[in-house]
Amino acid sequence: MREAAFVKQNKEKWIAFEKAMRLNYQITPDYLADYYIQLTNDLAYAQTYYPESKTLQYLNSLASEAHQKIYKNKKESKNRIVSFWKYEFPLFFLQYQRTLLYAFLIFASATAIGVISTINDDSFVRLILGDNYVNQTLENIENGDPTAIYKSGGELGTFLGITINNIRVAFLAYAFGVITSIGTGYILFSNGVMLGAFFTFFYNRDLLFEASKTIWLHGTIEISVIVIAGCAGLIMGNSILFPKTYSRRISFLKGAKDGLKVVVSTIPFFIIAGFIEGFITRYSNMPVWLAMTIIFASLFLIVYYYIIYPIILNKKYA
């Protein structure tokens, strides 16, 4: 690889490292160490192929500074958890926003397929959702309460059950990345088709708005975070397919670690979604304005934390 191509391929990563160095106490030694591993790999590559180059001098300088910051004696912050969600993760995730876009496009395409398939064949929804669910929902529609299924069970039991199940799905989407991005793509695709078929089922019965204002109460966060968990799986899967300047093993270990950070970041949001489904969704007769407020507030929370806030934070420390 030519030196110019090597620099072009990795300069964003090096710039991100420099920005992290400027954060000082807000970036922990472990987080700096992650950058340091990437940097030393690039440094070794430059030493082999570009000896005596300015690129090698630059990487040597960064590596020396990082070594001093990582290995000096320093107390761990008492607010380690707060620091992770407030500073470390948003800055870290900025580099994977494009991967999040790819995960969204896979999911959105699958949703469109689910919509088109159900519009053209109403029995398709039975194949996707199962006869029991469809029959029960049809019975609820006849009884005048299409979303009655979300009112069954105790509030606390529903909250715990839904939260645990959603976290399971998220880790499944991440874990399937171990068989490359195709595995995670399958999870995103299957969930997208299911979503499209589900809402088209209500659309075919002129109940789309009534169902949407109830289901999106918890579904806004739930569906969004499944896509984010899919992003985590794609990170790990892509690390196998596209190791770049790393060995495939090192690239996989890095991708698995980065993907795990992303999926762990979704846990608080799944708890929020579970709380809404367990304690709020069952009150589907709430005023439309209140339902819309909860839905759009949930959407803003996700978009702000995973898209807007990382950009703001990055500019702040640029």
GROMACS .gro file of C-alpha atoms in nm, residues 170-187 233-234 236-237:
model
   22
  170ALA     CA    1  -3.022  -0.720   2.122
  171PHE     CA    2  -2.744  -0.955   2.230
  172LEU     CA    3  -2.860  -1.205   1.968
  173ALA     CA    4  -2.828  -0.940   1.696
  174TYR     CA    5  -2.478  -0.865   1.824
  175ALA     CA    6  -2.374  -1.230   1.867
  176PHE     CA    7  -2.476  -1.323   1.512
  177GLY     CA    8  -2.201  -1.088   1.396
  178VAL     CA    9  -1.957  -1.366   1.481
  179ILE     CA   10  -2.059  -1.535   1.155
  180THR     CA   11  -1.982  -1.208   0.974
  181SER     CA   12  -2.223  -0.925   0.897
  182ILE     CA   13  -2.452  -1.169   0.716
  183GLY     CA   14  -2.562  -1.314   1.050
  184THR     CA   15  -2.660  -0.979   1.196
  185GLY     CA   16  -2.811  -0.876   0.864
  186TYR     CA   17  -3.043  -1.178   0.891
  187ILE     CA   18  -3.161  -1.071   1.239
  233GLY     CA   19  -2.330  -0.691   1.525
  234LEU     CA   20  -2.226  -0.530   1.196
  236MET     CA   21  -1.807  -0.721   1.477
  237GLY     CA   22  -1.902  -0.883   1.146
   0.00000   0.00000   0.00000
